[in-house]
Every structure is written in C-alpha cells, then in structure tokens.
PDB file of C-alpha atoms in Angstrom:
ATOM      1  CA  UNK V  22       0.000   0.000   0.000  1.00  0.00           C
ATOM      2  CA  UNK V  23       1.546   3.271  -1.181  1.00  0.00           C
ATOM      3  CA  UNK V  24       1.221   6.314   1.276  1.00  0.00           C
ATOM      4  CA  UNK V  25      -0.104   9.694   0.040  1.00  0.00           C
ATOM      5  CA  UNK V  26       1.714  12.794   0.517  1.00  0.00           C
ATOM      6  CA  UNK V  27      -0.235  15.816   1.314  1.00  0.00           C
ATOM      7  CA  UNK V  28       0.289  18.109  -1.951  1.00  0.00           C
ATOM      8  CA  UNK V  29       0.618  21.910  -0.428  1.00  0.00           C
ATOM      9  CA  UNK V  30      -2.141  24.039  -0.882  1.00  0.00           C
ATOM     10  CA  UNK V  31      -1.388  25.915  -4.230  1.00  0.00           C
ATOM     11  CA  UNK V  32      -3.164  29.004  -3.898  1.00  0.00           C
ATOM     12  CA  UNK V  33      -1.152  29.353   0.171  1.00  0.00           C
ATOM     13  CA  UNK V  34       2.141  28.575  -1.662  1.00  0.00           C
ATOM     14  CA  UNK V  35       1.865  31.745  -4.316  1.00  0.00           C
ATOM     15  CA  UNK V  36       0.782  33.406  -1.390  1.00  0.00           C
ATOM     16  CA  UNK V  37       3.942  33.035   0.536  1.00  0.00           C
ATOM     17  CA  UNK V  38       6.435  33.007  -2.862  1.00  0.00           C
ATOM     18  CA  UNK V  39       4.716  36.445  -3.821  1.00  0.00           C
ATOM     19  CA  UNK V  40       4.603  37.664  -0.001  1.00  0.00           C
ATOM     20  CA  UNK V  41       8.329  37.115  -0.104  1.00  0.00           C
ATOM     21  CA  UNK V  42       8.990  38.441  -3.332  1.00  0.00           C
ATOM     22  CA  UNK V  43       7.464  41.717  -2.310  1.00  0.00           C
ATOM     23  CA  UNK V  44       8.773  42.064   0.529  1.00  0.00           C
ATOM     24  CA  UNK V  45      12.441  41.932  -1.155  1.00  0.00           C
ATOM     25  CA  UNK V  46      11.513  44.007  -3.627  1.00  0.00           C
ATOM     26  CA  UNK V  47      10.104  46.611  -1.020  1.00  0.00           C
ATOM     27  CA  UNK V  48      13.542  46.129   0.784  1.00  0.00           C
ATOM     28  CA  UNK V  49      15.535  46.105  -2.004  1.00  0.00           C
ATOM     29  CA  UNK V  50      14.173  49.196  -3.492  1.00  0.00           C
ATOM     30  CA  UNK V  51      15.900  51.097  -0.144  1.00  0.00           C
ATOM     31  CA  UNK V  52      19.666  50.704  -0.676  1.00  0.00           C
ATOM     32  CA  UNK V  53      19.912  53.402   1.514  1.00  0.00           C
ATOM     33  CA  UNK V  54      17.778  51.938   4.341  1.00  0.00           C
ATOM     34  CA  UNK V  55      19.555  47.944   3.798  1.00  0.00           C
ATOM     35  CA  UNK V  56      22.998  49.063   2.588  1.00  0.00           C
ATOM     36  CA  UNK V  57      24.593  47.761  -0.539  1.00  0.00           C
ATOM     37  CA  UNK V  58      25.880  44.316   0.594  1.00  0.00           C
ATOM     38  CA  UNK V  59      22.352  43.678   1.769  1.00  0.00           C
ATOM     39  CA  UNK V  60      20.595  45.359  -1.622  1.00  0.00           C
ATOM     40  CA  UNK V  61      22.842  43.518  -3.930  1.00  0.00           C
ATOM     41  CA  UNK V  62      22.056  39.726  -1.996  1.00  0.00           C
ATOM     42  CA  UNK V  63      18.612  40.078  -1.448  1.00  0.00           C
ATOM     43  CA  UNK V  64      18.052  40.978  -5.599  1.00  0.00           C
ATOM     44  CA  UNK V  65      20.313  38.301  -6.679  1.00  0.00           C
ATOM     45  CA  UNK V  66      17.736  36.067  -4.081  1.00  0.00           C
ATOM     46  CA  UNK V  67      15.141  37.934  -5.382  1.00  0.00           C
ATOM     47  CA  UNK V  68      16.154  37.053  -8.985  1.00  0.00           C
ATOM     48  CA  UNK V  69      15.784  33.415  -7.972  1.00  0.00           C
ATOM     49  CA  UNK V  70      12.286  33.877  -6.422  1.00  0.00           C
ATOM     50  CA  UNK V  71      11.257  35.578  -9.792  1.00  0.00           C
ATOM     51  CA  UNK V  72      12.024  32.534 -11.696  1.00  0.00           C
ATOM     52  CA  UNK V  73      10.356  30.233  -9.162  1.00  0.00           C
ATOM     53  CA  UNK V  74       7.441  32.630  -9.486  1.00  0.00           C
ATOM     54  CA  UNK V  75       7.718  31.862 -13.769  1.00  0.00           C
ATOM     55  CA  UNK V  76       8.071  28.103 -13.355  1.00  0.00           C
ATOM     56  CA  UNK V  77       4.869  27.789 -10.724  1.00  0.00           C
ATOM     57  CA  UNK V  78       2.771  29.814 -13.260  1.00  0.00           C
ATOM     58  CA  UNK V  79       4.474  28.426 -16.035  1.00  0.00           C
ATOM     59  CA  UNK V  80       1.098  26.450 -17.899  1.00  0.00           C
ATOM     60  CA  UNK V  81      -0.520  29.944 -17.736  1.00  0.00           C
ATOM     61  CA  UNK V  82       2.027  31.753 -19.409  1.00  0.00           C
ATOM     62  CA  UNK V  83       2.296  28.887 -22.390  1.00  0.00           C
ATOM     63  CA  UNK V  84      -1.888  28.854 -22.266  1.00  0.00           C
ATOM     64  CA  UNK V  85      -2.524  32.787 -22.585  1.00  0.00           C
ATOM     65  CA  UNK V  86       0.547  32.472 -25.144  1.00  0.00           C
ATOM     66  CA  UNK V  87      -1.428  30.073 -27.387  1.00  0.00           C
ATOM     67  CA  UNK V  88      -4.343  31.912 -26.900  1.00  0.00           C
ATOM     68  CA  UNK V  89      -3.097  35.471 -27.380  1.00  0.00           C
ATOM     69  CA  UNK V  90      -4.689  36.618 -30.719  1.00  0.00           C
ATOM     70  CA  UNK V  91      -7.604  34.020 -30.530  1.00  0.00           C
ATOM     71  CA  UNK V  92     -10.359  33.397 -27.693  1.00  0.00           C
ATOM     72  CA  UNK V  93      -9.234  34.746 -24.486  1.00  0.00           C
ATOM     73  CA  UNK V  94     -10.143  37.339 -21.910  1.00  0.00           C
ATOM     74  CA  UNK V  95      -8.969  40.689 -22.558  1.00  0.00           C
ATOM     75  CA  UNK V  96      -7.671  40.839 -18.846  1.00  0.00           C
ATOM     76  CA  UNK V  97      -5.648  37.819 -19.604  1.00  0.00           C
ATOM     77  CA  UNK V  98      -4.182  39.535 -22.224  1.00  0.00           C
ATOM     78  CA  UNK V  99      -3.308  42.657 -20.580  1.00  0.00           C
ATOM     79  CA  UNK V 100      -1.912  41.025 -17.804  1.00  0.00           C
ATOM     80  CA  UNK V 101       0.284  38.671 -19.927  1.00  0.00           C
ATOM     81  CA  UNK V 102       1.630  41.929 -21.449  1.00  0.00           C
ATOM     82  CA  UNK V 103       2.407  43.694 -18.045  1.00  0.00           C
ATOM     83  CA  UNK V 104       3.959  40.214 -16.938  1.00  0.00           C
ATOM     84  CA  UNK V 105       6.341  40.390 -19.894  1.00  0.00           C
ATOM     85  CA  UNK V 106       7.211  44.200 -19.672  1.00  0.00           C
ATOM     86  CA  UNK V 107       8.037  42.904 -15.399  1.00  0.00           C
ATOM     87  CA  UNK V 108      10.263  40.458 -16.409  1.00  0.00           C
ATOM     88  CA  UNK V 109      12.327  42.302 -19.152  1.00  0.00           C
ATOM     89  CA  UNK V 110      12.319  44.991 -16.699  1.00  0.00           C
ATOM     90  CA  UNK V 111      13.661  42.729 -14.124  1.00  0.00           C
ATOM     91  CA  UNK V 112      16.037  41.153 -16.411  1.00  0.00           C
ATOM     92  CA  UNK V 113      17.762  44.763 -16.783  1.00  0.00           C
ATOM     93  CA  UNK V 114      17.305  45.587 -13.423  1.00  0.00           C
ATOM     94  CA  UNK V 115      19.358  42.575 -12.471  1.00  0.00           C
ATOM     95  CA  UNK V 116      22.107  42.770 -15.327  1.00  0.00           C
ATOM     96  CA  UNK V 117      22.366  46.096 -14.805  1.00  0.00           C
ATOM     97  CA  UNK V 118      22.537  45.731 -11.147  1.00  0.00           C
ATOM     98  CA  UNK V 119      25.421  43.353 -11.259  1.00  0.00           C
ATOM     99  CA  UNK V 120      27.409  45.699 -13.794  1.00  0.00           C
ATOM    100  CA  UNK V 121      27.710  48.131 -11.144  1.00  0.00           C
ATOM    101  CA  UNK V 122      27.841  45.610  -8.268  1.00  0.00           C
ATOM    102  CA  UNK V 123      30.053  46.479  -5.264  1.00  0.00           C
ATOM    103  CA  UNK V 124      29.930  44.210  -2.999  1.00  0.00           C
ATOM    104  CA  UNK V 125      28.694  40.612  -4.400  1.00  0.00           C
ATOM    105  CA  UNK V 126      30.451  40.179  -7.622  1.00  0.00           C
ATOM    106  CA  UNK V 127      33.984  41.908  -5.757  1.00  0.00           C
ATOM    107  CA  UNK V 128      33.435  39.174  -3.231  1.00  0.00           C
ATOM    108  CA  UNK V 129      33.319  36.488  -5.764  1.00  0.00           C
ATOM    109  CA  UNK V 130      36.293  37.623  -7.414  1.00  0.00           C
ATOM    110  CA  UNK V 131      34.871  39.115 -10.145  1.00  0.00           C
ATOM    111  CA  UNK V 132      35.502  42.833 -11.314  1.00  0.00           C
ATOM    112  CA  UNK V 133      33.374  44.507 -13.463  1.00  0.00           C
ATOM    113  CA  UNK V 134      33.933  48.124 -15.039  1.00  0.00           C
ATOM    114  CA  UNK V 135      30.112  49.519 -14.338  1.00  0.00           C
ATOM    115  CA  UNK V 136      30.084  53.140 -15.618  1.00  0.00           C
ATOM    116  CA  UNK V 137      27.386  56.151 -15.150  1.00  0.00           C
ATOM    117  CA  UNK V 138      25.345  54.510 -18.390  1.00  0.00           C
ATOM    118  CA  UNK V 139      24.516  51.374 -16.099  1.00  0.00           C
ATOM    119  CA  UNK V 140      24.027  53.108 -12.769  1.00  0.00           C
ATOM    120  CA  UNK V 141      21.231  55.301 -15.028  1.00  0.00           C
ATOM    121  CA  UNK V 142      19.821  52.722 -16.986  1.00  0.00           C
ATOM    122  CA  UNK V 143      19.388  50.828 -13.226  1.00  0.00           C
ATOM    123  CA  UNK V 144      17.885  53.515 -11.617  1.00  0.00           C
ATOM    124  CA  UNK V 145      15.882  53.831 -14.426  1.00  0.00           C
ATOM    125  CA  UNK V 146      14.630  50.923 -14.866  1.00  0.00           C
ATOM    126  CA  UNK V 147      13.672  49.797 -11.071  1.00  0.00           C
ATOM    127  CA  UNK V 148      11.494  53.263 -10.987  1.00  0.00           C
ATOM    128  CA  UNK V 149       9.566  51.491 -13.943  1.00  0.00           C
ATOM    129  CA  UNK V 150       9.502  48.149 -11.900  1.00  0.00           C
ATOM    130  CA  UNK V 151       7.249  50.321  -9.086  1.00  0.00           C
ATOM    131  CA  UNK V 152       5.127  51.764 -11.445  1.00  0.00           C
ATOM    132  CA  UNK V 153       5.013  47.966 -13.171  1.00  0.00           C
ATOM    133  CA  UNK V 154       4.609  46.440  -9.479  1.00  0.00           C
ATOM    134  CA  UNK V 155       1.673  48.644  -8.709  1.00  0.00           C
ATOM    135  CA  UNK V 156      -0.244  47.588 -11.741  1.00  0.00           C
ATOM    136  CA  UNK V 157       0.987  43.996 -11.036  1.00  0.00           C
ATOM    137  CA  UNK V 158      -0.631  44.247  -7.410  1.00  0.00           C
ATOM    138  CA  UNK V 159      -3.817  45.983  -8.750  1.00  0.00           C
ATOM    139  CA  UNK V 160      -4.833  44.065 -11.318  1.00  0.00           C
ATOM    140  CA  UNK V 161      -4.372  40.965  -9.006  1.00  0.00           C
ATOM    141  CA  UNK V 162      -6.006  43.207  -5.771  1.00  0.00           C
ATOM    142  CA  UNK V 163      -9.301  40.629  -5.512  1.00  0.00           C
ATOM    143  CA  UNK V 164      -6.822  37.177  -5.216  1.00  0.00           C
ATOM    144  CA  UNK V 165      -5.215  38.868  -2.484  1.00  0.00           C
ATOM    145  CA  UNK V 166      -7.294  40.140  -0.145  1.00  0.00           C
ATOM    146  CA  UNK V 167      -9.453  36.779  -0.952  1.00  0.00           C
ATOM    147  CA  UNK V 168      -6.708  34.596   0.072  1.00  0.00           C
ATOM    148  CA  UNK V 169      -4.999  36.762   2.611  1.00  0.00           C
ATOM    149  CA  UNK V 170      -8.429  36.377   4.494  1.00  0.00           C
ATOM    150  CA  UNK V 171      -8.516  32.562   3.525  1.00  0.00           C
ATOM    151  CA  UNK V 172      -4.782  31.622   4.621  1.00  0.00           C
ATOM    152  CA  UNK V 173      -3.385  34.415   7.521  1.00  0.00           C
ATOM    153  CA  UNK V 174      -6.917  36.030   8.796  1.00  0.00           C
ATOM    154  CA  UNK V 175      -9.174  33.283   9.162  1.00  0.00           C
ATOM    155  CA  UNK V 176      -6.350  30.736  10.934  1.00  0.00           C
ATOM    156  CA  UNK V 177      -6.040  33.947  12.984  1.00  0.00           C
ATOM    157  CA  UNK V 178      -9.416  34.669  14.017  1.00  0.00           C
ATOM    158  CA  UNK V 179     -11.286  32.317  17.226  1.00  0.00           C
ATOM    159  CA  UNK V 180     -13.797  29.945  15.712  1.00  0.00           C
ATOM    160  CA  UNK V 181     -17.437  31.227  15.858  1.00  0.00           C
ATOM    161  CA  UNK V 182     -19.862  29.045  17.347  1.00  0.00           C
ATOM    162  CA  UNK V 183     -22.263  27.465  15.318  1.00  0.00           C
ATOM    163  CA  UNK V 184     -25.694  27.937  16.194  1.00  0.00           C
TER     164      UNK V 184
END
C-alpha cells in the first residue's frame, strides 16, 4: 500500500512566494535603508524567487501564449503583457545591477567596469519596476485580499460558534 503525501495548498504557496517576493523588492528598493551588501544579496535572491514565481505559473504563461490573438479574456491579455514588460524589466534591473555591483560580484572575485550609463539605466529601470509592481498588485487586488483572508486572517481569528 503506497502512502499519500499531502500536496501543499497551491493558492497558500503563491501566497507566501509572492509575499516574499514583495517584501524583497520593497527592501531592495531602499539601498539606503539595507545598505549595498544587503541590496545587492537580497536581488540576486530575489532574482531566484522571480524565476520560481515563472516556473509555478508556467502552464498559464504557455496557455494565454497560445491563446493570445484568438479566444481569451482581454484581462488575460493585458496582464500577460504587463507580466512580460516585469520580467524584461527585471532582467535589466538585475544585469544592470550586477554591472555596477560592489559588494557581491567583488566578493566572488569578479571585477566589473560599471560606468554612469549602467548606474542610469538601473535607476531607471527599477522606478519602472514600481510603477510595473503597482499595476501587477492591482490588477491581481481581488486574489489577495481573498486569500490573505482565507490563509493568515481566518487561521487567525477564534472559531465562531455554530448555532
């Protein structure tokens, strides 16, 4: 007889990957507040998380692909547009990010000439990634609250009576 493994909730697991992911974007948005070791860590992590965030939603991304110019939703389609404009603006924040690096890539052993061009085109670009991120968090506003209340409020709050 083969045991069953409890599959995680898959709704309570984007939860916590895009609670986290927020949260070091928030963070890493403040070099000032976290310092540069700290800012340069936390988006190479946060890099990471992105991609885990990709691969978990990966069958809607090929879906909405296949679907793009045929029968789908017109919120599917915006949002698989403001998806793609996130990630190639986090794929420049990130080069970018390590072509200026101080502290990660130095530690490493690696030296890389970052000039005024990159620092701009980094600053740049993660001002875009708010204005992208607020969209992001807008257009997905309902699924949040509704599962915010389902997974961290309602463990929270004392069972009512029945009756």
């Amino acid at each position: 007889m083969q045991k069953k493994t409890k599959q995680p909730n898959r709704n309570k697991l984007n939860l916590a990957i895009d609670l986290a992911i927020f949260l070091a974007f928030l963070v890493a948005m403040a070099p000032r507040f976290s310092g540069i070791p700290i800012h340069e860590w936390l988006s190479i992590a946060f890099g990471a998380a992105i991609v885990t965030h990709l691969l978990l939603h990966w069958q809607w991304i090929i879906q909405v692909a296949k679907r793009f110019f045929g029968k789908t939703q017109w919120s599917a389609r915006i949002n698989y547009l403001l998806n793609i404009l996130l990630f190639i603006d986090t794929t420049v924040i990130i080069f970018t990010g390590l072509m200026i690096s101080q502290s990660a890539l130095p530690l490493l052993g690696i030296d890389v000439a970052g000039g005024g061009s990159w620092r701009r085109l980094h600053s740049l670009s993660a001002d875009f990634a708010v204005f992208l991120t607020g969209l992001h968090v807008a257009l997905h506003w309902q699924w949040i609250v509704s599962m915010t209340k389902r997974f961290v409020i309602a463990p929270l709050s004392p069972s009512r009576p029945v009756g």
